[in-house]
Amino acid sequence: MSYRVPFVNPSEHYRRLKAEIDCAITDTLAKGDLVLRQQLRDFEEHLAEFVGVKYAVGVNSCYHALHFSLLAAGVGPGDEVITVGHTFAATVSAIVHTGARPVLVDVRDDYNMDPEKLVASITPRTKAILPVHLNGRVCNMGRILEIAQKRGLAVIEDAAQALGASFGGKQAGSFGLAGCFSFYPFKSLGGLGDGGAVTTNDAEVARLATLLRFNGEDRQTGEFHYHGYTALLDNVQAAVLDVKLRHLPSWIEHRRKIADLYREGLEPYGDLRLPHFFAEGYFDSFQNYVIRTRRRDELRQFLKEQSVETLIHWPKPMWEHRGLGLGNPDLPETESICKEVISLPMSAETTPQDVEIIVSRVRDFFASREMLARTIATS
Ligand SMILES: Cc1ncc(COP(=O)(O)O)c(C=O)c1O
């Protein structure tokens, strides 16, 4: 189904950058630079500079960035790693695949880890904390780092949705032992397919990720140091991501303007809760624009009929997917979020006109529901 207002618009994204992307691809292909070449090194250097760390290591997904970072932190069987219940399954799978036990805690109303719930979940087995900077907003890293330092715990940041977001002037992915990014096509910095990176100031973490992504082999010496994985960020992808990284600051500014337009149009309206969480020091990159209403399912159906595409991140708590084998951790905020959230169109290509259409449709929805309620009350 094609929508009048699509959630994202990858063909328009490509159209705008066609000359630069085509040039990066053909140049890389013409040189025969397919694996571990200069384009990857350049991108890693620029990404590290952007995040404000010493090293960036390109891998084929945020999943692998998380997995390698946890291994680098020494996480393994018998350990516990604390993360949030409200995240994508890959965060938790990365913990499970180290042999450690994921401990899920609840989030606050900004969708990020509740530091006090974190404190209550620490046990002698806890080895690491894995905060997730959801929707382009950094977690309360001041408090989380304080807790981690006091208990001697490693912090691995899931920054899949937060490249370019910051807190206290520090970028997502620069707070903990390692930061983990995703370049899945619909992320703020999206590639041509799957991609990711580890960012770190720790030379040993960078070295381990570099070995593990290439089957454990040191490419200089040919020595295999570990049983590793095939998880490299492809060179062509790196060349394209390097082009796009130069545009990222202006895309984030655009996202922030779109978010402001949504706020102007929708606040205060119906029982809507908007994702503007005023607090000192936060710079949100609006990977997603997530609103909350108890009428979420009805609203989504209405918007679909009006040709506005929306998504739900995520419609049921992770532990209800029986195949994941997670016990019910009893997280009331996560449960109500799953029933109430809906993500509105948000990308570098979302236009003010798109927002105008969406805002007016959302307002129509609530106005018609209010009229219906009044008619029922007076009849
Ligand atoms: C919060 C979060 N963590 C991890 C991931 C996994 O990223 P990837 O698909 O690059 O493995 C995603 C992807 O959507 C995500 O949103």
CSV table of C-alpha atoms and ligand atoms in Angstrom, one decimal:
chain,number,residue,atom,x,y,z
A,1,MET,CA,0.0,0.0,0.0
A,2,SER,CA,1.4,3.4,-0.8
A,3,TYR,CA,0.6,6.2,1.6
A,4,ARG,CA,0.0,9.9,1.0
A,5,VAL,CA,2.3,10.5,4.0
A,6,PRO,CA,4.8,7.6,4.3
A,7,PHE,CA,6.6,6.8,7.5
A,8,VAL,CA,9.9,7.3,5.8
A,9,ASN,CA,10.8,8.0,2.1
A,10,PRO,CA,13.9,6.1,1.0
A,11,SER,CA,13.6,6.8,-2.7
A,12,GLU,CA,13.3,10.6,-2.0
A,13,HIS,CA,16.3,10.3,0.3
A,14,TYR,CA,18.3,8.7,-2.5
A,15,ARG,CA,17.1,11.2,-5.1
A,16,ARG,CA,18.4,14.1,-3.0
A,17,LEU,CA,21.9,12.5,-2.5
A,18,LYS,CA,22.1,10.6,-5.8
A,19,ALA,CA,25.2,12.4,-7.2
A,20,GLU,CA,27.2,11.9,-4.1
A,21,ILE,CA,26.1,8.4,-3.3
A,22,ASP,CA,26.6,7.2,-6.9
A,23,CYS,CA,30.1,8.8,-7.0
A,24,ALA,CA,31.1,7.1,-3.7
A,25,ILE,CA,29.8,3.7,-4.9
A,26,THR,CA,31.4,3.8,-8.4
A,27,ASP,CA,34.7,5.2,-7.1
A,28,THR,CA,34.9,2.4,-4.5
A,29,LEU,CA,33.9,-0.3,-7.1
A,30,ALA,CA,36.3,1.0,-9.7
A,31,LYS,CA,39.2,0.8,-7.3
A,32,GLY,CA,38.2,-2.7,-6.4
A,33,ASP,CA,38.1,-1.7,-2.8
A,34,LEU,CA,35.6,-4.2,-1.4
A,35,VAL,CA,36.9,-5.3,2.0
A,36,LEU,CA,38.8,-3.5,4.8
A,37,ARG,CA,40.1,-0.7,2.7
A,38,GLN,CA,40.7,3.1,3.1
A,39,GLN,CA,36.9,3.9,2.8
A,40,LEU,CA,36.2,1.9,6.0
A,41,ARG,CA,39.2,3.5,7.8
A,42,ASP,CA,38.1,7.0,6.8
A,43,PHE,CA,34.5,6.4,7.9
A,44,GLU,CA,35.7,5.0,11.3
A,45,GLU,CA,37.9,8.0,11.8
A,46,HIS,CA,35.1,10.5,11.0
A,47,LEU,CA,32.6,8.6,13.1
A,48,ALA,CA,35.0,8.6,16.1
A,49,GLU,CA,35.5,12.3,15.7
A,50,PHE,CA,31.8,12.9,15.5
A,51,VAL,CA,31.1,10.9,18.7
A,52,GLY,CA,34.1,12.4,20.5
A,53,VAL,CA,36.0,9.1,21.2
A,54,LYS,CA,39.4,7.7,20.2
A,55,TYR,CA,38.1,4.7,18.2
A,56,ALA,CA,35.3,3.5,16.0
A,57,VAL,CA,35.1,0.0,14.7
A,58,GLY,CA,32.7,-0.7,11.8
A,59,VAL,CA,30.7,-3.9,12.1
A,60,ASN,CA,27.7,-5.3,10.3
A,61,SER,CA,25.0,-4.4,12.8
A,62,CYS,CA,24.3,-2.9,16.2
A,63,TYR,CA,23.6,-6.4,17.4
A,64,HIS,CA,27.2,-7.4,16.7
A,65,ALA,CA,28.4,-4.1,18.2
A,66,LEU,CA,26.6,-4.9,21.4
A,67,HIS,CA,27.7,-8.6,21.5
A,68,PHE,CA,31.4,-7.7,20.9
A,69,SER,CA,31.2,-4.9,23.5
A,70,LEU,CA,29.7,-7.2,26.1
A,71,LEU,CA,32.4,-9.8,25.4
A,72,ALA,CA,35.1,-7.0,25.7
A,73,ALA,CA,33.6,-6.1,29.1
A,74,GLY,CA,34.2,-9.7,30.1
A,75,VAL,CA,30.5,-10.7,30.3
A,76,GLY,CA,29.9,-14.4,30.1
A,77,PRO,CA,28.0,-17.4,31.6
A,78,GLY,CA,27.0,-16.8,35.3
A,79,ASP,CA,26.8,-13.0,34.9
A,80,GLU,CA,23.8,-10.7,34.9
A,81,VAL,CA,23.5,-7.7,32.6
A,82,ILE,CA,20.8,-5.1,33.5
A,83,THR,CA,19.0,-3.5,30.6
A,84,VAL,CA,15.5,-2.2,29.9
A,85,GLY,CA,12.3,-4.1,29.1
A,86,HIS,CA,11.3,-1.4,26.5
A,87,THR,CA,13.9,-2.0,23.7
A,88,PHE,CA,14.4,-3.9,20.5
A,89,ALA,CA,14.9,-7.7,20.9
A,90,ALA,CA,18.6,-7.4,19.7
A,91,THR,CA,19.6,-5.6,22.9
A,92,VAL,CA,18.5,-8.6,24.9
A,93,SER,CA,19.7,-11.2,22.4
A,94,ALA,CA,23.2,-9.8,22.5
A,95,ILE,CA,23.3,-10.4,26.3
A,96,VAL,CA,21.8,-13.9,25.9
A,97,HIS,CA,24.4,-14.9,23.3
A,98,THR,CA,27.2,-14.2,25.7
A,99,GLY,CA,25.7,-16.8,28.1
A,100,ALA,CA,24.8,-14.1,30.6
A,101,ARG,CA,21.3,-13.5,32.0
A,102,PRO,CA,19.5,-10.4,31.0
A,103,VAL,CA,17.8,-8.6,33.8
A,104,LEU,CA,15.1,-6.2,32.6
A,105,VAL,CA,14.1,-3.1,34.4
A,106,ASP,CA,11.4,-0.5,33.8
A,107,VAL,CA,11.7,2.8,32.0
A,108,ARG,CA,10.5,6.3,33.0
A,109,ASP,CA,8.0,8.3,31.0
A,110,ASP,CA,10.8,9.5,28.6
A,111,TYR,CA,11.1,5.8,27.6
A,112,ASN,CA,14.6,5.5,29.1
A,113,MET,CA,16.1,3.4,31.9
A,114,ASP,CA,14.8,4.4,35.4
A,115,PRO,CA,18.1,4.7,37.4
A,116,GLU,CA,16.4,3.9,40.7
A,117,LYS,CA,15.0,0.6,39.3
A,118,LEU,CA,18.5,-0.1,38.1
A,119,VAL,CA,19.9,0.3,41.7
A,120,ALA,CA,17.2,-2.1,43.0
A,121,SER,CA,18.2,-4.8,40.4
A,122,ILE,CA,21.9,-5.0,41.1
A,123,THR,CA,23.1,-8.3,42.6
A,124,PRO,CA,26.5,-9.8,43.3
A,125,ARG,CA,26.3,-11.4,39.8
A,126,THR,CA,25.7,-8.1,37.9
A,127,LYS,CA,28.6,-7.5,35.6
A,128,ALA,CA,27.4,-4.7,33.3
A,129,ILE,CA,24.7,-2.1,32.7
A,130,LEU,CA,23.2,-1.7,29.2
A,131,PRO,CA,21.2,1.5,29.0
A,132,VAL,CA,19.3,2.1,25.7
A,133,HIS,CA,19.1,5.7,24.4
A,134,LEU,CA,15.7,5.3,22.9
A,135,ASN,CA,14.1,7.4,20.1
A,136,GLY,CA,17.1,9.8,20.0
A,137,ARG,CA,17.2,10.8,23.6
A,138,VAL,CA,20.2,10.0,25.9
A,139,CYS,CA,19.5,8.3,29.2
A,140,ASN,CA,20.2,10.0,32.5
A,141,MET,CA,23.9,9.1,32.2
A,142,GLY,CA,25.0,11.3,35.1
A,143,ARG,CA,23.1,9.0,37.5
A,144,ILE,CA,23.7,5.8,35.6
A,145,LEU,CA,27.5,6.3,35.5
A,146,GLU,CA,27.5,7.3,39.2
A,147,ILE,CA,25.8,4.0,40.1
A,148,ALA,CA,28.1,2.0,37.8
A,149,GLN,CA,31.3,3.6,39.2
A,150,LYS,CA,30.2,3.0,42.8
A,151,ARG,CA,29.6,-0.7,42.1
A,152,GLY,CA,32.4,-1.3,39.7
A,153,LEU,CA,30.2,-2.2,36.8
A,154,ALA,CA,30.9,-1.7,33.1
A,155,VAL,CA,28.5,0.4,31.0
A,156,ILE,CA,27.8,-0.5,27.4
A,157,GLU,CA,25.5,2.0,25.7
A,158,ASP,CA,22.9,0.9,23.2
A,159,ALA,CA,23.0,4.0,21.0
A,160,ALA,CA,21.3,2.4,18.0
A,161,GLN,CA,18.7,5.2,17.9
A,162,ALA,CA,20.8,8.0,19.2
A,163,LEU,CA,23.7,9.0,16.9
A,164,GLY,CA,24.0,12.8,17.3
A,165,ALA,CA,22.0,13.0,20.5
A,166,SER,CA,23.9,14.4,23.6
A,167,PHE,CA,23.6,15.0,27.3
A,168,GLY,CA,25.7,17.7,29.1
A,169,GLY,CA,27.5,18.3,25.8
A,170,LYS,CA,28.7,14.7,25.5
A,171,GLN,CA,27.5,12.6,22.6
A,172,ALA,CA,25.7,9.3,22.9
A,173,GLY,CA,28.2,6.5,22.6
A,174,SER,CA,30.9,8.4,24.4
A,175,PHE,CA,29.9,7.8,28.1
A,176,GLY,CA,30.5,4.1,28.8
A,177,LEU,CA,33.2,1.5,28.1
A,178,ALA,CA,31.6,1.2,24.6
A,179,GLY,CA,28.8,2.8,22.5
A,180,CYS,CA,26.9,0.7,19.9
A,181,PHE,CA,25.3,2.1,16.8
A,182,SER,CA,23.1,0.9,14.0
A,183,PHE,CA,23.1,2.0,10.4
A,184,TYR,CA,20.0,0.0,9.5
A,185,PRO,CA,18.5,2.0,6.5
A,186,PHE,CA,15.9,3.9,8.5
A,187,LYS,CA,18.2,5.1,11.3
A,188,SER,CA,19.2,8.7,11.3
A,189,LEU,CA,22.4,7.6,9.6
A,190,GLY,CA,21.2,4.8,7.5
A,191,GLY,CA,23.2,2.7,5.1
A,192,LEU,CA,22.2,0.5,2.1
A,193,GLY,CA,21.5,-2.4,4.4
A,194,ASP,CA,22.6,-3.6,7.8
A,195,GLY,CA,25.6,-1.9,9.4
A,196,GLY,CA,26.8,-0.8,12.8
A,197,ALA,CA,29.8,0.4,14.9
A,198,VAL,CA,31.4,0.2,18.3
A,199,THR,CA,32.8,3.5,19.6
A,200,THR,CA,35.2,3.5,22.6
A,201,ASN,CA,38.1,5.3,24.2
A,202,ASP,CA,39.5,1.9,25.3
A,203,ALA,CA,42.2,0.5,22.9
A,204,GLU,CA,41.6,-3.1,24.1
A,205,VAL,CA,37.9,-2.9,23.4
A,206,ALA,CA,38.6,-1.5,19.9
A,207,ARG,CA,41.2,-4.3,19.3
A,208,LEU,CA,38.8,-7.1,20.4
A,209,ALA,CA,36.0,-5.8,18.2
A,210,THR,CA,38.4,-5.5,15.3
A,211,LEU,CA,39.5,-9.1,15.7
A,212,LEU,CA,36.0,-10.6,16.4
A,213,ARG,CA,34.5,-9.0,13.3
A,214,PHE,CA,37.0,-10.8,11.1
A,215,ASN,CA,36.8,-14.3,12.5
A,216,GLY,CA,39.4,-13.6,15.2
A,217,GLU,CA,42.2,-12.9,12.8
A,218,ASP,CA,44.8,-10.2,13.1
A,219,ARG,CA,45.0,-9.0,9.5
A,220,GLN,CA,48.6,-7.7,10.0
A,221,THR,CA,50.1,-11.0,11.2
A,222,GLY,CA,47.5,-13.6,10.0
A,223,GLU,CA,47.3,-14.9,13.5
A,224,PHE,CA,43.8,-16.1,14.7
A,225,HIS,CA,43.5,-15.0,18.4
A,226,TYR,CA,39.9,-16.0,19.0
A,227,HIS,CA,37.0,-17.9,17.5
A,228,GLY,CA,35.3,-14.9,16.0
A,229,TYR,CA,32.5,-13.9,13.6
A,230,THR,CA,32.0,-12.8,10.1
A,231,ALA,CA,30.7,-9.3,10.9
A,232,LEU,CA,32.6,-6.6,9.0
A,233,LEU,CA,31.1,-3.4,7.8
A,234,ASP,CA,31.4,-3.6,4.0
A,235,ASN,CA,33.7,-1.1,2.3
A,236,VAL,CA,31.0,0.1,-0.1
A,237,GLN,CA,28.7,0.7,2.8
A,238,ALA,CA,31.4,2.6,4.7
A,239,ALA,CA,32.0,4.9,1.6
A,240,VAL,CA,28.3,5.7,1.4
A,241,LEU,CA,28.0,6.2,5.2
A,242,ASP,CA,31.0,8.6,5.1
A,243,VAL,CA,29.1,10.7,2.5
A,244,LYS,CA,26.0,10.7,4.6
A,245,LEU,CA,27.8,11.5,7.9
A,246,ARG,CA,28.6,14.9,6.5
A,247,HIS,CA,24.9,15.6,6.2
A,248,LEU,CA,23.8,14.2,9.6
A,249,PRO,CA,24.0,17.5,11.6
A,250,SER,CA,21.6,19.2,9.1
A,251,TRP,CA,19.3,16.2,9.1
A,252,ILE,CA,19.1,16.3,12.9
A,253,GLU,CA,18.3,20.0,12.8
A,254,HIS,CA,15.5,19.1,10.4
A,255,ARG,CA,14.2,16.4,12.6
A,256,ARG,CA,14.2,18.8,15.6
A,257,LYS,CA,12.2,21.4,13.5
A,258,ILE,CA,9.7,18.7,12.5
A,259,ALA,CA,9.3,17.8,16.2
A,260,ASP,CA,8.7,21.4,17.1
A,261,LEU,CA,6.0,21.6,14.4
A,262,TYR,CA,4.3,18.5,15.8
A,263,ARG,CA,4.4,20.0,19.2
A,264,GLU,CA,2.9,23.3,18.1
A,265,GLY,CA,0.1,21.4,16.3
A,266,LEU,CA,-0.7,18.8,18.9
A,267,GLU,CA,-0.2,20.3,22.3
A,268,PRO,CA,-2.3,20.1,24.3
A,269,TYR,CA,-4.8,17.8,22.6
A,270,GLY,CA,-7.0,15.0,23.7
A,271,ASP,CA,-5.1,12.7,26.1
A,272,LEU,CA,-2.0,12.9,23.9
A,273,ARG,CA,1.4,12.8,25.6
A,274,LEU,CA,4.1,14.2,23.4
A,275,PRO,CA,7.9,13.4,23.5
A,276,HIS,CA,9.1,16.7,24.7
A,277,PHE,CA,10.8,16.1,28.1
A,278,PHE,CA,12.2,19.4,29.3
A,279,ALA,CA,15.3,19.0,31.4
A,280,GLU,CA,18.7,20.7,31.5
A,281,GLY,CA,21.4,19.4,29.2
A,282,TYR,CA,19.6,17.1,26.8
A,283,PHE,CA,19.9,17.5,23.1
A,284,ASP,CA,17.4,15.1,21.4
A,285,SER,CA,18.0,13.9,17.8
A,286,PHE,CA,14.4,12.6,17.3
A,287,GLN,CA,15.2,9.3,15.7
A,288,ASN,CA,11.5,8.7,16.3
A,289,TYR,CA,8.5,10.9,17.2
A,290,VAL,CA,6.5,8.8,19.6
A,291,ILE,CA,3.2,10.0,21.0
A,292,ARG,CA,1.0,8.3,23.6
A,293,THR,CA,-2.7,7.9,23.9
A,294,ARG,CA,-5.1,5.3,25.4
A,295,ARG,CA,-6.9,5.4,22.0
A,296,ARG,CA,-3.7,4.3,20.1
A,297,ASP,CA,-5.2,1.4,18.1
A,298,GLU,CA,-8.3,3.5,17.0
A,299,LEU,CA,-6.0,6.4,16.1
A,300,ARG,CA,-3.7,4.2,14.1
A,301,GLN,CA,-6.6,2.7,12.1
A,302,PHE,CA,-8.0,6.2,11.5
A,303,LEU,CA,-4.6,7.5,10.2
A,304,LYS,CA,-4.3,4.5,8.0
A,305,GLU,CA,-7.7,5.2,6.4
A,306,GLN,CA,-6.4,8.8,5.9
A,307,SER,CA,-3.3,7.5,4.1
A,308,VAL,CA,-0.9,8.4,6.9
A,309,GLU,CA,1.6,5.6,7.7
A,310,THR,CA,2.5,5.0,11.3
A,311,LEU,CA,4.5,2.4,13.2
A,312,ILE,CA,4.4,0.9,16.7
A,313,HIS,CA,7.6,0.4,18.7
A,314,TRP,CA,6.7,-2.1,20.1
A,315,PRO,CA,3.2,-3.6,20.3
A,316,LYS,CA,3.8,-6.1,23.1
A,317,PRO,CA,6.4,-6.5,25.8
A,318,MET,CA,9.4,-8.6,24.8
A,319,TRP,CA,8.7,-11.3,27.4
A,320,GLU,CA,5.3,-12.0,25.8
A,321,HIS,CA,7.2,-13.4,22.8
A,322,ARG,CA,7.4,-16.9,24.2
A,323,GLY,CA,10.3,-18.0,21.8
A,324,LEU,CA,12.6,-15.5,23.6
A,325,GLY,CA,12.3,-17.6,26.8
A,326,LEU,CA,12.2,-14.5,29.1
A,327,GLY,CA,10.3,-14.6,32.4
A,328,ASN,CA,7.7,-11.8,33.1
A,329,PRO,CA,9.7,-9.1,35.0
A,330,ASP,CA,6.6,-7.2,35.9
A,331,LEU,CA,7.3,-3.8,34.4
A,332,PRO,CA,4.1,-1.7,34.5
A,333,GLU,CA,5.4,1.3,32.7
A,334,THR,CA,6.7,-0.8,29.8
A,335,GLU,CA,3.4,-2.7,29.6
A,336,SER,CA,1.3,0.5,29.4
A,337,ILE,CA,3.8,2.0,26.9
A,338,CYS,CA,3.3,-1.0,24.6
A,339,LYS,CA,-0.5,-0.3,24.7
A,340,GLU,CA,-0.3,3.4,24.1
A,341,VAL,CA,2.6,4.4,21.8
A,342,ILE,CA,2.4,5.3,18.2
A,343,SER,CA,5.3,6.6,16.1
A,344,LEU,CA,4.4,9.4,13.6
A,345,PRO,CA,6.3,9.9,10.3
A,346,MET,CA,9.8,11.3,11.0
A,347,SER,CA,12.8,11.5,8.8
A,348,ALA,CA,15.1,13.9,7.0
A,349,GLU,CA,12.5,13.9,4.2
A,350,THR,CA,9.4,14.6,6.3
A,351,THR,CA,8.1,18.0,5.2
A,352,PRO,CA,6.2,20.7,7.1
A,353,GLN,CA,3.3,20.0,4.7
A,354,ASP,CA,3.3,16.3,5.9
A,355,VAL,CA,3.1,17.5,9.5
A,356,GLU,CA,0.3,19.8,8.6
A,357,ILE,CA,-1.7,16.9,7.2
A,358,ILE,CA,-0.9,14.6,10.1
A,359,VAL,CA,-1.7,17.2,12.7
A,360,SER,CA,-5.1,18.0,11.1
A,361,ARG,CA,-6.0,14.3,10.8
A,362,VAL,CA,-5.0,13.6,14.5
A,363,ARG,CA,-7.1,16.6,15.6
A,364,ASP,CA,-10.0,15.4,13.4
A,365,PHE,CA,-9.8,12.0,15.1
A,366,PHE,CA,-10.0,13.4,18.6
A,367,ALA,CA,-12.7,16.0,17.6
A,368,SER,CA,-14.9,13.2,16.2
A,369,ARG,CA,-14.4,11.0,19.3
A,370,GLU,CA,-15.3,14.0,21.6
A,371,MET,CA,-18.5,14.7,19.5
A,372,LEU,CA,-19.5,11.1,19.7
A,373,ALA,CA,-19.0,11.0,23.5
A,374,ARG,CA,-21.1,14.2,23.8
A,375,THR,CA,-23.9,12.8,21.6
A,376,ILE,CA,-24.0,9.6,23.7
A,377,ALA,CA,-24.0,11.7,27.0
A,378,THR,CA,-27.0,13.8,25.9
A,379,SER,CA,-29.1,11.1,24.3
B,1,LIG,C1,17.4,0.1,20.4
B,1,LIG,C2,18.0,-0.8,19.4
B,1,LIG,N1,19.0,-1.6,19.7
B,1,LIG,C3,19.5,-2.5,18.8
B,1,LIG,C4,19.1,-2.5,17.5
B,1,LIG,C5,19.7,-3.5,16.6
B,1,LIG,O1,20.3,-2.8,15.5
B,1,LIG,P1,20.7,-3.7,14.2
B,1,LIG,O2,19.5,-3.9,13.4
B,1,LIG,O3,21.7,-2.8,13.5
B,1,LIG,O4,21.4,-4.9,14.7
B,1,LIG,C6,18.0,-1.7,17.2
B,1,LIG,C7,17.5,-1.7,15.8
B,1,LIG,O5,16.5,-1.3,15.5
B,1,LIG,C8,17.4,-0.8,18.1
B,1,LIG,O6,16.4,0.0,17.8
